[in-house]
Amino acid sequence: MDYAGLRPYASERQLELLDAIEAYGTVSAAAKALDIAERNARRMVQTLRKNAAQQGYSPEHHMTKPVPDGFVVSGVSTYYNDEGQPVGQWVKSRLSQDDRLVKIREAIDDMMAEYKGKARPTKPPKTASEDIVVAIPIGDPHIGMYAWHEETGENFNVSIAREDLLSAMNQVIKASPSAHKCLIVNLGDFFHADNSDARTARSGHSLDVDSRWSHVLKLGCMLMVDAVHLALKKHAEVEVINAIGNHDDHSSVMLASFLDAYFHNEPRVTVQPTTSKFNYFRFHKCLIGVTHGDTVKHMALGELMAADKAEDWGETEFRYWYVGHIHHSKKFELRGSVIVESFRTLAAKDAWHSGQGYRAGRDLNAIVLHKDFGEVARYRCDIRMARYG
Ligand SMILES: [Mn+2]
């Protein structure tokens, strides 16, 4: 294996591995020297070879003509003579589609580097009970959505969204009992637009957006940070779930990574990784499933929970699904004592929803769950109360 030829395609970490392979002779010896698992080292080499091949370098396939940075090889045709020797080759290249995504990723990484570990550990408040947990499902905030009152009857932008959400959270947290733990659930569509194209990924709907996307992204991330801080004042521990919506396929994942980085040094905060459309939270006899609600029918959620969390399913009695997406309140029970509830949003309607005749109420709830008895109370803050209460 020609490791030296891979050097121009290697990242810093991969270079370190290549150095070690050169020094110690084999991948397994290099892995040992670097104190990493051998299978991880092999995977790193595999990734590096794949990246090099995409750039046109894979000598065992007679690909030795790399394409420029920002391009990827889209096809290689090699002509062989009767002796099996290559005699001619076409190398076709195209602009890398990943390039844009990589740039976005880099911007996010830079942003995270600036914020990583920013939250210093703080002393937990004295809390009254570990028998209960307070869950705050946040329905479709649509941060970055812009509405104009002349068109939709009401103005809406990032700063209005921020004031509404923090005020409502403040009120429901104040009203809730002093539980040891608080669960903040972003039900998806936290961000209105997923990128600067301002179109939804699947249907291509054009979106009404406020300000520049990258600015909105930053404001949204900091809004969630402030929401977590509000909860930290009252509760000793805060766990955060961020669901993937249909407006924020990627920015929801970034938001979760951002929060995780931000609260890196604060042991009182746990951010669940956002890696799939379904997240779960177990509290003694209670099990909560979280999903945006755009991909699975509500009726199928019971079986999904049983399949995804077979063990927890067996050990719990009170099972809930918290969903967003439809922007109105709906609650029903499925077999297996599973209660599915969709939550309203605090956000105003954009021109499209207004034109479609949507007129749902707007509120935020804090739900109190007891470890042995399931949901025992809830506190509701109406949008009017958030603004004038
Ligand atoms: Mn939505």
Coordinates of C-alpha atoms in Angstrom, one line a residue, residues 20-383:
A20 CA 2.9 6.7 12.7
I21 CA 2.4 4.0 10.0
E22 CA 5.7 5.1 8.4
A23 CA 7.5 4.9 11.7
Y24 CA 6.0 1.7 13.0
G25 CA 5.5 -0.2 9.8
T26 CA 1.8 -1.4 10.2
V27 CA -1.6 0.2 10.8
S28 CA -2.1 -1.9 13.9
A29 CA 1.3 -0.8 15.4
A30 CA 0.6 2.8 14.5
A31 CA -2.8 2.6 16.2
K32 CA -1.2 1.3 19.3
A33 CA 1.4 4.0 19.3
L34 CA -1.3 6.7 18.9
D35 CA -3.5 5.0 21.5
I36 CA -6.5 4.7 19.2
A37 CA -8.6 1.6 18.4
E38 CA -7.2 -0.3 15.5
R39 CA -10.6 -0.4 13.8
N40 CA -10.7 3.4 14.0
A41 CA -7.3 3.7 12.5
R42 CA -8.4 1.3 9.6
R43 CA -11.5 3.4 9.1
M44 CA -9.4 6.6 8.9
V45 CA -7.2 5.0 6.2
Q46 CA -10.3 3.9 4.4
T47 CA -11.9 7.4 4.5
L48 CA -8.6 8.9 3.3
R49 CA -8.3 6.5 0.4
K50 CA -11.9 7.2 -0.6
N51 CA -11.3 11.0 -0.5
A52 CA -8.1 10.6 -2.5
A53 CA -10.0 8.5 -5.1
Q54 CA -12.7 11.1 -5.4
Q55 CA -9.9 13.6 -6.2
G56 CA -8.6 11.2 -8.8
Y57 CA -5.8 9.4 -6.9
S58 CA -6.1 5.6 -6.5
P59 CA -2.9 4.0 -8.0
E60 CA -4.1 0.4 -7.7
H61 CA -6.9 1.4 -10.2
H62 CA -4.4 3.3 -12.3
M63 CA -5.9 6.6 -11.3
T64 CA -2.9 8.9 -10.8
K65 CA -4.2 12.1 -12.3
P66 CA -5.8 14.2 -9.5
V67 CA -8.3 16.9 -10.3
P68 CA -8.0 20.4 -8.8
D69 CA -9.3 21.4 -5.4
G70 CA -13.1 22.0 -5.3
F71 CA -13.6 19.4 -8.1
V72 CA -14.3 15.7 -7.8
V73 CA -13.8 12.9 -10.3
S74 CA -17.2 12.0 -11.9
G75 CA -15.9 9.2 -14.0
V76 CA -12.7 7.4 -15.2
S77 CA -12.4 5.2 -18.3
T78 CA -9.2 3.3 -18.6
Y79 CA -8.3 1.5 -21.8
Y80 CA -6.2 -1.6 -21.4
N81 CA -4.1 -3.5 -24.1
D82 CA -4.1 -7.2 -24.5
E83 CA -1.4 -7.5 -21.9
G84 CA -3.6 -5.8 -19.4
Q85 CA -1.5 -2.6 -19.4
P86 CA -3.3 0.7 -19.3
V87 CA -2.8 2.6 -22.6
G88 CA -5.2 5.5 -22.3
Q89 CA -7.5 7.1 -19.9
W90 CA -10.3 9.7 -19.7
V91 CA -10.7 11.5 -16.4
K92 CA -13.9 13.5 -16.1
S93 CA -14.4 15.9 -13.3
R94 CA -17.1 18.2 -11.9
L95 CA -17.4 20.8 -9.2
S96 CA -17.9 19.2 -5.9
Q97 CA -21.4 19.5 -4.6
D98 CA -20.2 18.8 -1.2
D99 CA -18.1 22.0 -1.3
R100 CA -20.9 24.2 -0.3
L101 CA -21.9 21.9 2.5
V102 CA -18.3 21.7 3.6
K103 CA -18.2 25.5 3.7
I104 CA -21.3 25.7 5.8
R105 CA -19.9 23.0 8.1
E106 CA -16.6 25.0 8.4
A107 CA -18.6 28.1 9.3
I108 CA -20.4 26.2 12.0
D109 CA -17.2 24.7 13.3
D110 CA -15.6 28.2 13.5
M111 CA -18.7 29.4 15.4
M112 CA -18.5 26.5 17.7
A113 CA -14.8 27.0 18.4
E114 CA -15.7 30.5 19.5
Y115 CA -18.4 29.2 21.8
K116 CA -17.1 25.8 23.0
G117 CA -17.2 25.6 26.8
K118 CA -18.5 29.1 27.0
A119 CA -21.0 28.3 29.7
R120 CA -19.1 28.0 33.0
P121 CA -20.4 25.5 35.6
T122 CA -22.8 27.2 38.0
K123 CA -24.0 26.2 41.4
P124 CA -27.3 24.2 41.2
P125 CA -30.3 25.7 43.0
K126 CA -31.8 23.7 45.8
T127 CA -34.7 21.8 44.4
A128 CA -37.6 20.2 46.2
S129 CA -38.2 16.9 44.4
E130 CA -36.6 14.2 42.4
D131 CA -39.9 12.4 42.0
I132 CA -41.1 14.8 39.3
V133 CA -39.7 16.2 36.1
V134 CA -40.9 19.3 34.3
A135 CA -41.1 18.9 30.5
I136 CA -41.4 22.0 28.3
P137 CA -42.3 21.1 24.7
I138 CA -41.7 24.0 22.4
G139 CA -43.8 23.8 19.3
D140 CA -42.4 25.0 15.9
P141 CA -40.7 28.3 16.8
H142 CA -39.9 29.1 13.2
I143 CA -37.1 31.5 14.2
G144 CA -36.3 33.6 11.2
M145 CA -39.8 33.7 9.8
Y146 CA -40.9 37.2 8.7
A147 CA -44.6 38.3 8.7
W148 CA -45.9 41.7 7.8
H149 CA -49.1 42.8 9.6
E150 CA -50.7 44.3 6.4
E151 CA -50.5 40.9 4.8
T152 CA -51.1 38.5 7.7
G153 CA -52.6 40.6 10.4
E154 CA -49.5 40.6 12.5
N155 CA -45.8 41.4 12.5
F156 CA -43.3 38.7 13.2
N157 CA -39.5 38.6 13.2
V158 CA -36.6 37.1 15.1
S159 CA -36.7 39.6 18.0
I160 CA -40.5 39.2 18.5
A161 CA -40.0 35.4 18.5
R162 CA -37.3 35.7 21.1
E163 CA -39.3 37.9 23.4
D164 CA -42.4 35.7 23.2
L165 CA -40.5 32.5 23.8
L166 CA -38.4 33.7 26.7
S167 CA -41.3 35.4 28.4
A168 CA -43.6 32.4 28.0
M169 CA -40.8 30.1 29.3
N170 CA -40.2 32.4 32.2
Q171 CA -43.8 32.2 33.2
V172 CA -44.3 28.5 32.9
I173 CA -41.0 27.8 34.7
K174 CA -42.1 30.2 37.5
A175 CA -45.5 28.4 37.8
S176 CA -44.0 24.9 37.8
P177 CA -42.9 23.1 41.0
S178 CA -39.2 23.0 41.9
A179 CA -38.3 19.7 40.2
H180 CA -34.7 18.5 40.2
K181 CA -34.8 18.1 36.5
C182 CA -36.2 20.0 33.5
L183 CA -36.6 18.6 30.0
I184 CA -36.7 21.2 27.2
V185 CA -38.0 19.8 24.0
N186 CA -37.7 21.7 20.8
L187 CA -40.3 19.9 18.6
G188 CA -38.6 20.8 15.3
D189 CA -38.9 23.7 12.8
F190 CA -36.9 25.7 15.3
F191 CA -35.5 27.5 12.3
H192 CA -37.8 28.7 9.6
A193 CA -35.2 28.3 6.8
D194 CA -32.4 25.7 6.5
N195 CA -30.1 27.7 4.4
S196 CA -29.7 31.0 2.5
D197 CA -31.9 29.8 -0.4
A198 CA -34.9 30.3 1.8
R199 CA -36.9 27.4 0.4
T200 CA -38.2 24.3 2.1
A201 CA -36.0 21.3 1.2
R202 CA -38.8 18.9 0.0
S203 CA -41.5 21.0 -1.5
G204 CA -39.4 24.0 -2.5
H205 CA -41.9 26.5 -1.0
S206 CA -40.5 30.0 -1.0
L207 CA -40.2 31.2 2.5
D208 CA -40.6 34.7 4.0
V209 CA -37.4 35.3 6.0
D210 CA -36.1 37.9 8.3
S211 CA -32.5 39.1 7.9
R212 CA -29.5 37.1 6.7
W213 CA -29.7 33.4 7.3
S214 CA -26.3 33.1 9.1
H215 CA -27.3 36.0 11.4
V216 CA -30.6 34.2 12.2
L217 CA -28.7 31.0 12.9
K218 CA -26.6 32.7 15.5
L219 CA -29.5 34.5 17.1
G220 CA -31.5 31.3 17.2
C221 CA -28.7 29.3 18.8
M222 CA -28.2 32.0 21.5
L223 CA -32.0 32.1 22.1
M224 CA -31.9 28.4 23.0
V225 CA -28.8 29.1 25.2
D226 CA -30.9 31.7 27.1
A227 CA -33.8 29.3 27.4
V228 CA -31.6 26.7 29.0
H229 CA -30.2 29.3 31.4
L230 CA -33.7 30.2 32.4
A231 CA -34.4 26.6 33.3
L232 CA -31.0 26.3 35.1
K233 CA -32.0 29.0 37.5
K234 CA -34.9 26.8 38.8
H235 CA -33.7 23.2 38.1
A236 CA -30.6 21.4 39.1
E237 CA -30.4 19.6 35.8
V238 CA -31.6 20.4 32.3
E239 CA -31.8 18.0 29.4
V240 CA -32.4 19.3 25.9
I241 CA -33.9 17.5 22.9
N242 CA -33.9 19.1 19.5
A243 CA -36.1 17.4 16.9
I244 CA -35.5 17.7 13.2
G245 CA -38.3 19.6 11.5
N246 CA -39.2 19.8 7.8
H247 CA -37.9 23.4 7.7
D248 CA -34.6 22.7 9.4
D249 CA -33.3 19.3 8.4
H250 CA -29.7 20.4 8.9
S251 CA -29.8 23.5 11.1
S252 CA -31.6 21.4 13.8
V253 CA -28.5 19.1 13.9
M254 CA -26.2 22.1 14.1
L255 CA -28.3 23.6 16.9
A256 CA -27.9 20.4 18.9
S257 CA -24.1 20.3 18.3
F258 CA -23.9 24.0 19.1
L259 CA -25.7 23.6 22.5
D260 CA -23.6 20.6 23.3
A261 CA -20.4 22.6 22.7
Y262 CA -21.7 25.6 24.5
F263 CA -22.5 23.7 27.6
H264 CA -19.5 21.4 27.4
N265 CA -18.2 22.5 30.8
E266 CA -21.6 22.7 32.5
P267 CA -22.3 19.3 33.9
R268 CA -25.9 20.3 34.8
V269 CA -26.8 20.4 31.1
T270 CA -27.2 17.4 28.9
V271 CA -28.0 17.9 25.2
Q272 CA -29.2 14.8 23.4
P273 CA -27.5 14.3 20.0
T274 CA -29.9 14.9 17.1
T275 CA -29.1 12.0 14.8
S276 CA -32.5 10.7 13.8
K277 CA -36.1 11.9 13.5
F278 CA -36.9 10.2 16.9
N279 CA -35.6 11.0 20.3
Y280 CA -36.6 9.5 23.6
F281 CA -36.5 10.4 27.3
R282 CA -37.1 8.0 30.1
F283 CA -38.1 9.0 33.6
H284 CA -38.8 6.0 35.9
K285 CA -42.3 4.8 34.8
C286 CA -42.6 7.5 32.1
L287 CA -41.3 7.3 28.6
I288 CA -41.5 10.3 26.2
G289 CA -41.0 10.0 22.5
V290 CA -40.2 13.2 20.5
T291 CA -40.6 13.7 16.8
H292 CA -41.6 16.5 14.5
G293 CA -44.4 14.5 13.0
D294 CA -43.9 15.1 9.3
T295 CA -42.6 11.6 8.5
V296 CA -44.7 9.1 10.5
K297 CA -48.4 9.0 10.9
H298 CA -49.5 9.7 14.5
M299 CA -51.3 6.3 14.6
A300 CA -48.0 4.4 14.0
L301 CA -46.1 6.1 16.8
G302 CA -47.0 3.5 19.4
E303 CA -45.5 0.6 17.6
L304 CA -42.5 2.7 16.7
M305 CA -41.9 3.4 20.4
A306 CA -42.3 -0.3 21.3
A307 CA -39.8 -1.3 18.5
D308 CA -37.2 1.4 19.2
K309 CA -37.3 1.2 23.0
A310 CA -38.4 -2.4 23.7
E311 CA -36.8 -2.5 27.1
D312 CA -38.1 0.9 28.3
W313 CA -41.5 0.0 26.9
G314 CA -41.6 -3.0 29.1
E315 CA -40.5 -1.1 32.2
T316 CA -42.8 1.9 31.8
E317 CA -46.5 2.6 32.2
F318 CA -46.9 6.1 31.1
R319 CA -46.0 6.6 27.5
Y320 CA -46.2 9.9 25.6
W321 CA -45.3 11.2 22.2
Y322 CA -44.8 15.0 21.9
V323 CA -45.0 16.2 18.3
G324 CA -45.1 19.5 16.4
H325 CA -45.6 20.2 12.7
I326 CA -49.3 20.8 12.5
H327 CA -49.2 23.9 14.7
H328 CA -52.4 23.0 16.6
S329 CA -53.3 21.1 19.7
K330 CA -54.5 17.5 19.3
K331 CA -54.3 14.8 21.8
F332 CA -55.5 11.2 21.6
E333 CA -54.7 7.8 23.0
L334 CA -53.3 4.8 21.2
R335 CA -53.3 1.1 22.2
G336 CA -50.6 0.3 24.8
S337 CA -51.6 3.4 26.8
V338 CA -49.6 5.8 24.5
I339 CA -50.8 9.4 24.5
V340 CA -49.9 11.3 21.4
E341 CA -50.1 15.1 21.7
S342 CA -49.3 17.8 19.1
F343 CA -48.5 21.2 20.4
R344 CA -49.3 24.7 19.3
T345 CA -46.6 27.2 18.4
L346 CA -46.0 30.7 19.8
A347 CA -45.1 31.9 16.3
A348 CA -47.3 34.0 14.1
K349 CA -48.5 32.8 10.8
D350 CA -46.5 33.5 7.6
A351 CA -48.3 34.7 4.5
W352 CA -48.8 31.1 3.2
H353 CA -50.4 29.8 6.4
S354 CA -52.5 32.9 6.8
G355 CA -53.7 32.5 3.2
Q356 CA -54.5 28.8 3.8
G357 CA -56.9 29.9 6.6
Y358 CA -54.9 28.5 9.6
R359 CA -56.1 30.2 12.8
A360 CA -54.9 28.0 15.6
G361 CA -54.3 29.3 19.1
R362 CA -50.8 30.0 20.4
D363 CA -49.3 28.9 23.7
L364 CA -46.5 27.2 25.6
N365 CA -46.9 24.5 28.2
A366 CA -44.9 23.1 31.1
I367 CA -45.9 19.5 31.9
V368 CA -45.2 18.0 35.3
L369 CA -44.6 14.2 35.2
H370 CA -44.4 12.1 38.4
K371 CA -42.1 9.1 38.4
D372 CA -44.9 6.7 39.4
F373 CA -48.0 8.4 38.2
G374 CA -47.2 10.0 34.8
E375 CA -48.5 13.5 33.9
V376 CA -49.9 15.1 37.0
A377 CA -50.1 18.8 36.1
R378 CA -49.5 21.4 33.5
Y379 CA -49.1 25.1 33.3
R380 CA -50.1 27.0 30.2
C381 CA -49.0 30.4 29.0
D382 CA -51.1 31.9 26.3
I383 CA -49.4 34.2 23.8

